[in-house]
Amino acid sequence: MGKDKDNKLDAESLTSCEATCQMIKKARKDGVILDADRAAEMRPCPIGADSACCKHCFMGPCRLNPRDPYSKAGVCGATIDTIMARNFARMVATGSAAHNDHGMSILELFKGIIDGKITDYKISDTAKLEVVAKSIGIETEGRSIKEIGTDLYKELDKTYTQVEGEMPFVKRAPADTLEDWRKAGIVPRGAMREVMELLTRTHIGCDQHYENITRQSSRTALADGWGGSMVATELSDIMFGTPSPLLADVNMGVLKEDQVNVIVHGHEPNLFESMLAAVNDPFFINAAKEKGAKGINLVGMCCSGAEMMSRHGVPHAGNFGSTEAVIVTGAVDAMVVDIQCIKQGLVEVAKCYDTHMVTTNPRCMIEGATHIEFDEEEPRACTDEILFKAISRFSTRKMPVEIPKITNPGIHGFSHEYIEYVLGGTFRGSYYTLNDNIINGRIRGVAGVVGCTNPRVKQDHVHIELVKELIKNDVLVLQTGCSQIALAKAGFLVPEAAHFAGPGLSEVCEAVGIPPVLGLGSCVDNSRILIAASAMVKAGGLGTRIADLPVAGAAPEWMSEKAIAIGQYFVASGVYTVFGVGFPIVKDTKFHDLLYDGLEKQGFGKWGTASDPHEIAQLMIAHIDKKRKELGIDKARDRVLVDMSDRRELSA
Ligand code: NFS
């Protein structure tokens, strides 16, 4: 990596995103420090990076030696395995809590609509309401939306509050996968209970068997994927519409110099939906025009941005690695945030460029930001106050504006329902076609590539190189969150990207008219991947549990505890999951063996780590090939058509 004259790393070596690169250079010229430069200044603690320290009580904090992990124990006698398992558990607990908290807000909003207390939102997709209700055993025949919705609320509330029994959405997992969870004792009851129990177990002097702690980590993670995240996705679709493919623009070029630019960045779609209604209100359009603007330009970032893009085509300015850099354009009149992945550093950068930095959620206030609380019963009070501020900032813009002239159009909004429809056609919407193409070898397997960007690695680079290699090897890629945005910026979310795919995958993509990289939405929408995997199992021919499928997952530039929770729910659901950047674990320990090998032997998925994108791809492809071999379809790449009787034979 090269350095510039101030001895800082070249902006080009920090990001693959040209727009972000341009803004890093501008920020340096302006004397403003961004996350990428803070990361260079902050050397990670080597013991913490390996998860070899414990500060769960005040007899320590204790530091073990990662190079000789069994040479010492903590003051209480905790071994390296106990310490790492507890640290891992706390990350899972936090990540699962975050997604469940998000899902719970969405459930409360749904209840408010059904009860008639909240009138600014409505039920948009009644067909999906019925399908979801039926999937968990709620009678829908001849019943009103209110009746079905009331029952659905009551049932889904168990996702969070239930103390005994099984969480409602686990019914949607393949029967054998559910049975595996039952045998292992990891079917989640209610998320609150699982998170509470997991945290209890990590207290000093409680659970001190790394395997037992990890069992509860799996249960708590499953309470995220098959619980809070799935509730968030399904109810958001029901209220705001189930996505189907649309063309949308990504990258900083979506900002408009001659318009009032409002960015909404965060995770819950409710604030964003209300902001969309507000910016389309003629009152505000006129108010903006009176101040000399051509209009109001609403733009998303990060995960709620990905949802709004999938559902409504709202343009997206960039992923986690670009949230500070985008303010450097000087064109952002208001940066509006709700919860999760909101860097505190935004406040300082916003101050430098005279941007309104507004927090809206009581769970996420930031010192120095303006807090305007959002209330779903009266959403416009918040959105309108923000718009007045943004319009007034436009009319008094002091900062020179420099917007990178880059936009990348792409197709977004591939919900599970749409994938089913496009593959099977209206007549027999199903995953048979996908399975057939996997069995006959045109498609080698399916990969989920998801998650954050992390300033410890070159932004977007690992995502892009990994996905390129996967599709070249005929692996269909499903994406969410910041990873989807990285690939959109690289121009891979268009049908023409089929040219970069291997011959089998490109043939299927061209026949069906889809890109080889399908964008499914936000991070909670990883639950769509779980549903898609379950649908693949149910369509037949590829085994009887998710663990049998030729699939793999990756979060190549992860950074958050939510990513760890997601990784663990994929692993517990049966998916081999590879993380880039590094992993907080010491090699040659029993805990390492458990995560990277033992869980697979117990019938689940397993973890993998590699930092080089090509190595990540090779690990995933090798796993997919191993699964193909176990299914007896490793020789099927000679493209024979497989009929129903063959399929039955293969699954026998
Ligand atoms: Ni998910 Fe990471 Fe955050 Fe979204 Fe982006 S950083 S784990 S992708 S915005 S949640």
PDB file of C-alpha atoms in Angstrom, residues 33-278:
ATOM      1  CA  ILE A  33     -10.700  13.054   9.689  1.00  0.00           C
ATOM      2  CA  LEU A  34     -12.832  10.126   8.499  1.00  0.00           C
ATOM      3  CA  ASP A  35     -13.237   6.552   9.757  1.00  0.00           C
ATOM      4  CA  ALA A  36     -10.637   5.140   7.362  1.00  0.00           C
ATOM      5  CA  ASP A  37      -7.959   7.424   8.803  1.00  0.00           C
ATOM      6  CA  ARG A  38      -9.096   6.780  12.377  1.00  0.00           C
ATOM      7  CA  ALA A  39      -8.731   3.057  11.675  1.00  0.00           C
ATOM      8  CA  ALA A  40      -5.142   3.572  10.500  1.00  0.00           C
ATOM      9  CA  GLU A  41      -4.381   5.433  13.735  1.00  0.00           C
ATOM     10  CA  MET A  42      -5.943   2.763  15.959  1.00  0.00           C
ATOM     11  CA  ARG A  43      -3.872  -0.380  16.237  1.00  0.00           C
ATOM     12  CA  PRO A  44      -6.174  -3.228  17.326  1.00  0.00           C
ATOM     13  CA  CYS A  45      -5.250  -4.820  20.643  1.00  0.00           C
ATOM     14  CA  PRO A  46      -3.694  -8.156  19.602  1.00  0.00           C
ATOM     15  CA  ILE A  47      -5.044 -10.032  22.635  1.00  0.00           C
ATOM     16  CA  GLY A  48      -8.562  -8.661  22.205  1.00  0.00           C
ATOM     17  CA  ALA A  49      -8.435  -9.390  18.466  1.00  0.00           C
ATOM     18  CA  ASP A  50      -7.916 -13.048  19.349  1.00  0.00           C
ATOM     19  CA  SER A  51     -10.616 -12.969  22.045  1.00  0.00           C
ATOM     20  CA  ALA A  52      -8.038 -14.069  24.626  1.00  0.00           C
ATOM     21  CA  CYS A  53      -9.077 -11.626  27.336  1.00  0.00           C
ATOM     22  CA  CYS A  54     -11.941 -11.460  29.792  1.00  0.00           C
ATOM     23  CA  LYS A  55     -13.377  -8.435  31.605  1.00  0.00           C
ATOM     24  CA  HIS A  56     -16.583 -10.012  32.858  1.00  0.00           C
ATOM     25  CA  CYS A  57     -15.620  -9.470  36.505  1.00  0.00           C
ATOM     26  CA  PHE A  58     -13.219  -7.246  38.422  1.00  0.00           C
ATOM     27  CA  MET A  59     -10.780  -9.890  39.571  1.00  0.00           C
ATOM     28  CA  GLY A  60      -9.167  -9.171  36.212  1.00  0.00           C
ATOM     29  CA  PRO A  61      -9.402  -8.044  33.497  1.00  0.00           C
ATOM     30  CA  CYS A  62      -7.484 -11.208  32.608  1.00  0.00           C
ATOM     31  CA  ARG A  63      -5.276 -11.623  29.559  1.00  0.00           C
ATOM     32  CA  LEU A  64      -4.242 -15.024  28.305  1.00  0.00           C
ATOM     33  CA  ASN A  65      -1.452 -15.685  25.864  1.00  0.00           C
ATOM     34  CA  PRO A  66      -2.868 -16.421  22.393  1.00  0.00           C
ATOM     35  CA  ARG A  67       0.490 -17.969  21.370  1.00  0.00           C
ATOM     36  CA  ASP A  68       0.389 -20.433  24.236  1.00  0.00           C
ATOM     37  CA  PRO A  69      -3.318 -20.503  25.072  1.00  0.00           C
ATOM     38  CA  TYR A  70      -3.298 -23.230  27.702  1.00  0.00           C
ATOM     39  CA  SER A  71      -0.299 -21.822  29.611  1.00  0.00           C
ATOM     40  CA  LYS A  72      -2.497 -19.700  31.871  1.00  0.00           C
ATOM     41  CA  ALA A  73      -6.072 -19.412  33.124  1.00  0.00           C
ATOM     42  CA  GLY A  74      -8.049 -16.404  34.347  1.00  0.00           C
ATOM     43  CA  VAL A  75      -8.133 -15.540  38.071  1.00  0.00           C
ATOM     44  CA  CYS A  76     -11.374 -17.550  38.415  1.00  0.00           C
ATOM     45  CA  GLY A  77      -9.739 -20.432  36.573  1.00  0.00           C
ATOM     46  CA  ALA A  78     -11.554 -19.792  33.276  1.00  0.00           C
ATOM     47  CA  THR A  79      -9.738 -21.484  30.424  1.00  0.00           C
ATOM     48  CA  ILE A  80      -9.133 -19.996  26.995  1.00  0.00           C
ATOM     49  CA  ASP A  81     -12.088 -22.033  25.667  1.00  0.00           C
ATOM     50  CA  THR A  82     -14.472 -20.690  28.303  1.00  0.00           C
ATOM     51  CA  ILE A  83     -13.275 -17.133  27.754  1.00  0.00           C
ATOM     52  CA  MET A  84     -13.605 -17.289  23.958  1.00  0.00           C
ATOM     53  CA  ALA A  85     -16.983 -19.053  24.102  1.00  0.00           C
ATOM     54  CA  ARG A  86     -18.286 -16.417  26.526  1.00  0.00           C
ATOM     55  CA  ASN A  87     -17.005 -13.520  24.400  1.00  0.00           C
ATOM     56  CA  PHE A  88     -18.528 -15.111  21.313  1.00  0.00           C
ATOM     57  CA  ALA A  89     -21.812 -15.665  23.187  1.00  0.00           C
ATOM     58  CA  ARG A  90     -21.995 -12.009  24.176  1.00  0.00           C
ATOM     59  CA  MET A  91     -21.554 -10.958  20.558  1.00  0.00           C
ATOM     60  CA  VAL A  92     -24.331 -13.324  19.504  1.00  0.00           C
ATOM     61  CA  ALA A  93     -26.562 -12.039  22.313  1.00  0.00           C
ATOM     62  CA  THR A  94     -26.058  -8.417  21.286  1.00  0.00           C
ATOM     63  CA  GLY A  95     -26.553  -9.108  17.597  1.00  0.00           C
ATOM     64  CA  SER A  96     -29.653 -11.192  18.202  1.00  0.00           C
ATOM     65  CA  ALA A  97     -31.023  -8.563  20.609  1.00  0.00           C
ATOM     66  CA  ALA A  98     -30.528  -5.860  17.974  1.00  0.00           C
ATOM     67  CA  HIS A  99     -32.446  -7.718  15.275  1.00  0.00           C
ATOM     68  CA  ASN A 100     -35.133  -8.814  17.701  1.00  0.00           C
ATOM     69  CA  ASP A 101     -35.551  -5.272  18.976  1.00  0.00           C
ATOM     70  CA  HIS A 102     -35.955  -4.083  15.386  1.00  0.00           C
ATOM     71  CA  GLY A 103     -38.461  -6.887  14.694  1.00  0.00           C
ATOM     72  CA  MET A 104     -40.382  -6.050  17.845  1.00  0.00           C
ATOM     73  CA  SER A 105     -40.784  -2.413  16.762  1.00  0.00           C
ATOM     74  CA  ILE A 106     -42.107  -3.598  13.432  1.00  0.00           C
ATOM     75  CA  LEU A 107     -44.530  -5.945  15.206  1.00  0.00           C
ATOM     76  CA  GLU A 108     -45.765  -3.084  17.418  1.00  0.00           C
ATOM     77  CA  LEU A 109     -46.343  -0.958  14.329  1.00  0.00           C
ATOM     78  CA  PHE A 110     -48.267  -3.828  12.719  1.00  0.00           C
ATOM     79  CA  LYS A 111     -50.434  -4.127  15.845  1.00  0.00           C
ATOM     80  CA  GLY A 112     -51.100  -0.385  15.798  1.00  0.00           C
ATOM     81  CA  ILE A 113     -52.342  -0.618  12.212  1.00  0.00           C
ATOM     82  CA  ILE A 114     -54.507  -3.663  12.883  1.00  0.00           C
ATOM     83  CA  ASP A 115     -55.996  -2.016  15.981  1.00  0.00           C
ATOM     84  CA  GLY A 116     -56.668   1.162  14.029  1.00  0.00           C
ATOM     85  CA  LYS A 117     -54.523   3.265  16.378  1.00  0.00           C
ATOM     86  CA  ILE A 118     -51.920   4.026  13.721  1.00  0.00           C
ATOM     87  CA  THR A 119     -53.409   5.508  10.588  1.00  0.00           C
ATOM     88  CA  ASP A 120     -50.429   6.801   8.634  1.00  0.00           C
ATOM     89  CA  TYR A 121     -49.517   3.290   7.485  1.00  0.00           C
ATOM     90  CA  LYS A 122     -51.580   0.471   6.046  1.00  0.00           C
ATOM     91  CA  ILE A 123     -51.513  -3.209   5.149  1.00  0.00           C
ATOM     92  CA  SER A 124     -50.211  -3.203   1.571  1.00  0.00           C
ATOM     93  CA  ASP A 125     -49.817  -6.874   0.767  1.00  0.00           C
ATOM     94  CA  THR A 126     -52.888  -8.785   1.940  1.00  0.00           C
ATOM     95  CA  ALA A 127     -51.921 -11.856  -0.111  1.00  0.00           C
ATOM     96  CA  LYS A 128     -48.651 -12.121   1.794  1.00  0.00           C
ATOM     97  CA  LEU A 129     -50.502 -11.550   5.077  1.00  0.00           C
ATOM     98  CA  GLU A 130     -52.519 -14.687   4.341  1.00  0.00           C
ATOM     99  CA  VAL A 131     -49.549 -16.748   3.198  1.00  0.00           C
ATOM    100  CA  VAL A 132     -47.505 -15.878   6.283  1.00  0.00           C
ATOM    101  CA  ALA A 133     -50.471 -16.492   8.610  1.00  0.00           C
ATOM    102  CA  LYS A 134     -51.156 -19.870   6.983  1.00  0.00           C
ATOM    103  CA  SER A 135     -47.499 -20.856   7.234  1.00  0.00           C
ATOM    104  CA  ILE A 136     -47.798 -20.847  11.020  1.00  0.00           C
ATOM    105  CA  GLY A 137     -51.176 -22.501  11.201  1.00  0.00           C
ATOM    106  CA  ILE A 138     -53.538 -19.511  11.349  1.00  0.00           C
ATOM    107  CA  GLU A 139     -56.897 -20.043   9.659  1.00  0.00           C
ATOM    108  CA  THR A 140     -57.444 -17.509   6.848  1.00  0.00           C
ATOM    109  CA  GLU A 141     -60.460 -18.843   4.927  1.00  0.00           C
ATOM    110  CA  GLY A 142     -63.379 -16.399   4.974  1.00  0.00           C
ATOM    111  CA  ARG A 143     -61.777 -14.206   7.635  1.00  0.00           C
ATOM    112  CA  SER A 144     -61.193 -10.457   7.555  1.00  0.00           C
ATOM    113  CA  ILE A 145     -57.778  -8.789   7.416  1.00  0.00           C
ATOM    114  CA  LYS A 146     -58.334  -7.544  10.965  1.00  0.00           C
ATOM    115  CA  GLU A 147     -59.117 -11.046  12.248  1.00  0.00           C
ATOM    116  CA  ILE A 148     -56.142 -12.639  10.508  1.00  0.00           C
ATOM    117  CA  GLY A 149     -53.875  -9.744  11.485  1.00  0.00           C
ATOM    118  CA  THR A 150     -54.924  -9.935  15.135  1.00  0.00           C
ATOM    119  CA  ASP A 151     -54.150 -13.639  15.265  1.00  0.00           C
ATOM    120  CA  LEU A 152     -50.876 -13.121  13.437  1.00  0.00           C
ATOM    121  CA  TYR A 153     -49.852 -10.440  15.920  1.00  0.00           C
ATOM    122  CA  LYS A 154     -50.677 -12.685  18.891  1.00  0.00           C
ATOM    123  CA  GLU A 155     -48.753 -15.576  17.416  1.00  0.00           C
ATOM    124  CA  LEU A 156     -45.692 -13.550  16.377  1.00  0.00           C
ATOM    125  CA  ASP A 157     -45.545 -11.823  19.742  1.00  0.00           C
ATOM    126  CA  LYS A 158     -44.414 -15.228  21.057  1.00  0.00           C
ATOM    127  CA  THR A 159     -41.232 -14.713  19.030  1.00  0.00           C
ATOM    128  CA  TYR A 160     -40.174 -12.333  21.765  1.00  0.00           C
ATOM    129  CA  THR A 161     -42.152 -13.096  24.908  1.00  0.00           C
ATOM    130  CA  GLN A 162     -42.674 -16.841  24.955  1.00  0.00           C
ATOM    131  CA  VAL A 163     -41.065 -18.615  27.902  1.00  0.00           C
ATOM    132  CA  GLU A 164     -41.688 -22.259  26.964  1.00  0.00           C
ATOM    133  CA  GLY A 165     -42.382 -23.906  23.594  1.00  0.00           C
ATOM    134  CA  GLU A 166     -41.100 -23.274  20.078  1.00  0.00           C
ATOM    135  CA  MET A 167     -40.879 -19.925  18.332  1.00  0.00           C
ATOM    136  CA  PRO A 168     -43.608 -19.674  15.619  1.00  0.00           C
ATOM    137  CA  PHE A 169     -41.459 -19.326  12.475  1.00  0.00           C
ATOM    138  CA  VAL A 170     -39.327 -22.411  13.171  1.00  0.00           C
ATOM    139  CA  LYS A 171     -42.240 -24.293  11.590  1.00  0.00           C
ATOM    140  CA  ARG A 172     -41.032 -22.948   8.254  1.00  0.00           C
ATOM    141  CA  ALA A 173     -37.712 -24.797   8.468  1.00  0.00           C
ATOM    142  CA  PRO A 174     -37.407 -28.182   6.741  1.00  0.00           C
ATOM    143  CA  ALA A 175     -38.750 -30.945   9.030  1.00  0.00           C
ATOM    144  CA  ASP A 176     -35.357 -32.652   9.381  1.00  0.00           C
ATOM    145  CA  THR A 177     -33.571 -29.407  10.206  1.00  0.00           C
ATOM    146  CA  LEU A 178     -36.156 -28.692  12.904  1.00  0.00           C
ATOM    147  CA  GLU A 179     -35.738 -32.224  14.199  1.00  0.00           C
ATOM    148  CA  ASP A 180     -31.957 -31.722  14.412  1.00  0.00           C
ATOM    149  CA  TRP A 181     -32.540 -28.591  16.497  1.00  0.00           C
ATOM    150  CA  ARG A 182     -34.954 -30.440  18.746  1.00  0.00           C
ATOM    151  CA  LYS A 183     -32.462 -33.247  19.326  1.00  0.00           C
ATOM    152  CA  ALA A 184     -29.748 -30.725  20.166  1.00  0.00           C
ATOM    153  CA  GLY A 185     -32.106 -28.776  22.430  1.00  0.00           C
ATOM    154  CA  ILE A 186     -31.638 -25.529  20.529  1.00  0.00           C
ATOM    155  CA  VAL A 187     -35.114 -24.694  19.242  1.00  0.00           C
ATOM    156  CA  PRO A 188     -35.565 -21.098  20.399  1.00  0.00           C
ATOM    157  CA  ARG A 189     -38.426 -20.420  22.807  1.00  0.00           C
ATOM    158  CA  GLY A 190     -38.707 -16.625  22.929  1.00  0.00           C
ATOM    159  CA  ALA A 191     -35.941 -14.163  22.058  1.00  0.00           C
ATOM    160  CA  MET A 192     -36.063 -12.353  25.382  1.00  0.00           C
ATOM    161  CA  ARG A 193     -35.595 -15.615  27.223  1.00  0.00           C
ATOM    162  CA  GLU A 194     -32.778 -16.799  24.972  1.00  0.00           C
ATOM    163  CA  VAL A 195     -30.834 -13.533  25.175  1.00  0.00           C
ATOM    164  CA  MET A 196     -31.369 -13.344  28.936  1.00  0.00           C
ATOM    165  CA  GLU A 197     -30.254 -16.914  29.462  1.00  0.00           C
ATOM    166  CA  LEU A 198     -27.210 -16.529  27.250  1.00  0.00           C
ATOM    167  CA  LEU A 199     -26.072 -13.416  29.114  1.00  0.00           C
ATOM    168  CA  THR A 200     -26.670 -15.161  32.443  1.00  0.00           C
ATOM    169  CA  ARG A 201     -24.517 -18.059  31.376  1.00  0.00           C
ATOM    170  CA  THR A 202     -21.634 -15.720  30.544  1.00  0.00           C
ATOM    171  CA  HIS A 203     -21.588 -14.239  34.061  1.00  0.00           C
ATOM    172  CA  ILE A 204     -18.581 -15.091  36.226  1.00  0.00           C
ATOM    173  CA  GLY A 205     -18.922 -18.508  37.727  1.00  0.00           C
ATOM    174  CA  CYS A 206     -21.867 -19.679  35.631  1.00  0.00           C
ATOM    175  CA  ASP A 207     -21.623 -21.749  32.439  1.00  0.00           C
ATOM    176  CA  GLN A 208     -18.006 -22.836  32.091  1.00  0.00           C
ATOM    177  CA  HIS A 209     -18.272 -25.458  29.412  1.00  0.00           C
ATOM    178  CA  TYR A 210     -17.530 -23.997  25.990  1.00  0.00           C
ATOM    179  CA  GLU A 211     -19.782 -26.555  24.261  1.00  0.00           C
ATOM    180  CA  ASN A 212     -22.741 -25.823  26.487  1.00  0.00           C
ATOM    181  CA  ILE A 213     -22.304 -22.057  26.126  1.00  0.00           C
ATOM    182  CA  THR A 214     -22.152 -22.478  22.339  1.00  0.00           C
ATOM    183  CA  ARG A 215     -25.353 -24.520  22.352  1.00  0.00           C
ATOM    184  CA  GLN A 216     -27.139 -21.556  23.896  1.00  0.00           C
ATOM    185  CA  SER A 217     -25.373 -19.253  21.412  1.00  0.00           C
ATOM    186  CA  SER A 218     -26.924 -21.320  18.609  1.00  0.00           C
ATOM    187  CA  ARG A 219     -30.348 -21.126  20.211  1.00  0.00           C
ATOM    188  CA  THR A 220     -30.075 -17.358  20.651  1.00  0.00           C
ATOM    189  CA  ALA A 221     -28.823 -16.920  17.084  1.00  0.00           C
ATOM    190  CA  LEU A 222     -31.693 -19.022  15.704  1.00  0.00           C
ATOM    191  CA  ALA A 223     -34.009 -16.703  17.675  1.00  0.00           C
ATOM    192  CA  ASP A 224     -32.631 -13.971  15.429  1.00  0.00           C
ATOM    193  CA  GLY A 225     -32.783 -15.554  11.963  1.00  0.00           C
ATOM    194  CA  TRP A 226     -36.009 -17.510  12.449  1.00  0.00           C
ATOM    195  CA  GLY A 227     -37.303 -14.954  14.943  1.00  0.00           C
ATOM    196  CA  GLY A 228     -36.807 -11.207  15.043  1.00  0.00           C
ATOM    197  CA  SER A 229     -35.223 -10.838  11.605  1.00  0.00           C
ATOM    198  CA  MET A 230     -37.878 -12.957   9.920  1.00  0.00           C
ATOM    199  CA  VAL A 231     -40.685 -11.088  11.689  1.00  0.00           C
ATOM    200  CA  ALA A 232     -39.136  -7.782  10.570  1.00  0.00           C
ATOM    201  CA  THR A 233     -38.907  -8.886   6.939  1.00  0.00           C
ATOM    202  CA  GLU A 234     -42.309 -10.530   6.677  1.00  0.00           C
ATOM    203  CA  LEU A 235     -44.281  -7.798   8.443  1.00  0.00           C
ATOM    204  CA  SER A 236     -42.411  -5.029   6.616  1.00  0.00           C
ATOM    205  CA  ASP A 237     -43.403  -6.709   3.336  1.00  0.00           C
ATOM    206  CA  ILE A 238     -47.006  -6.986   4.520  1.00  0.00           C
ATOM    207  CA  MET A 239     -47.125  -3.307   5.536  1.00  0.00           C
ATOM    208  CA  PHE A 240     -44.916  -1.653   2.921  1.00  0.00           C
ATOM    209  CA  GLY A 241     -45.075  -4.106   0.008  1.00  0.00           C
ATOM    210  CA  THR A 242     -43.186  -7.246  -0.995  1.00  0.00           C
ATOM    211  CA  PRO A 243     -40.304  -6.271  -3.271  1.00  0.00           C
ATOM    212  CA  SER A 244     -40.151  -7.311  -6.891  1.00  0.00           C
ATOM    213  CA  PRO A 245     -37.358  -6.351  -9.262  1.00  0.00           C
ATOM    214  CA  LEU A 246     -36.980  -2.722 -10.190  1.00  0.00           C
ATOM    215  CA  LEU A 247     -34.260  -0.513 -11.565  1.00  0.00           C
ATOM    216  CA  ALA A 248     -32.559   1.733  -9.015  1.00  0.00           C
ATOM    217  CA  ASP A 249     -29.470   3.925  -8.876  1.00  0.00           C
ATOM    218  CA  VAL A 250     -26.670   3.463  -6.371  1.00  0.00           C
ATOM    219  CA  ASN A 251     -23.619   5.618  -5.526  1.00  0.00           C
ATOM    220  CA  MET A 252     -22.952   9.199  -4.465  1.00  0.00           C
ATOM    221  CA  GLY A 253     -23.951  10.559  -7.853  1.00  0.00           C
ATOM    222  CA  VAL A 254     -27.572  10.142  -6.743  1.00  0.00           C
ATOM    223  CA  LEU A 255     -27.145  13.375  -4.736  1.00  0.00           C
ATOM    224  CA  LYS A 256     -28.331  16.453  -6.636  1.00  0.00           C
ATOM    225  CA  GLU A 257     -26.577  19.779  -6.337  1.00  0.00           C
ATOM    226  CA  ASP A 258     -29.702  21.760  -7.212  1.00  0.00           C
ATOM    227  CA  GLN A 259     -32.043  19.916  -4.840  1.00  0.00           C
ATOM    228  CA  VAL A 260     -32.490  19.610  -1.100  1.00  0.00           C
ATOM    229  CA  ASN A 261     -30.690  16.362  -0.271  1.00  0.00           C
ATOM    230  CA  VAL A 262     -32.020  14.323   2.626  1.00  0.00           C
ATOM    231  CA  ILE A 263     -30.287  11.065   3.528  1.00  0.00           C
ATOM    232  CA  VAL A 264     -31.969   8.494   5.759  1.00  0.00           C
ATOM    233  CA  HIS A 265     -29.485   5.980   7.156  1.00  0.00           C
ATOM    234  CA  GLY A 266     -30.192   3.137   9.547  1.00  0.00           C
ATOM    235  CA  HIS A 267     -32.381   0.091   9.811  1.00  0.00           C
ATOM    236  CA  GLU A 268     -36.089   0.446  10.520  1.00  0.00           C
ATOM    237  CA  PRO A 269     -38.149   1.217   7.427  1.00  0.00           C
ATOM    238  CA  ASN A 270     -40.968   3.070   9.264  1.00  0.00           C
ATOM    239  CA  LEU A 271     -39.166   6.438   9.588  1.00  0.00           C
ATOM    240  CA  PHE A 272     -38.016   6.169   5.990  1.00  0.00           C
ATOM    241  CA  GLU A 273     -41.523   5.343   4.707  1.00  0.00           C
ATOM    242  CA  SER A 274     -42.878   8.440   6.447  1.00  0.00           C
ATOM    243  CA  MET A 275     -40.061  10.569   5.073  1.00  0.00           C
ATOM    244  CA  LEU A 276     -40.920   9.320   1.581  1.00  0.00           C
ATOM    245  CA  ALA A 277     -44.513  10.471   2.089  1.00  0.00           C
ATOM    246  CA  ALA A 278     -43.329  13.834   3.431  1.00  0.00           C
TER     247      ALA A 278
END
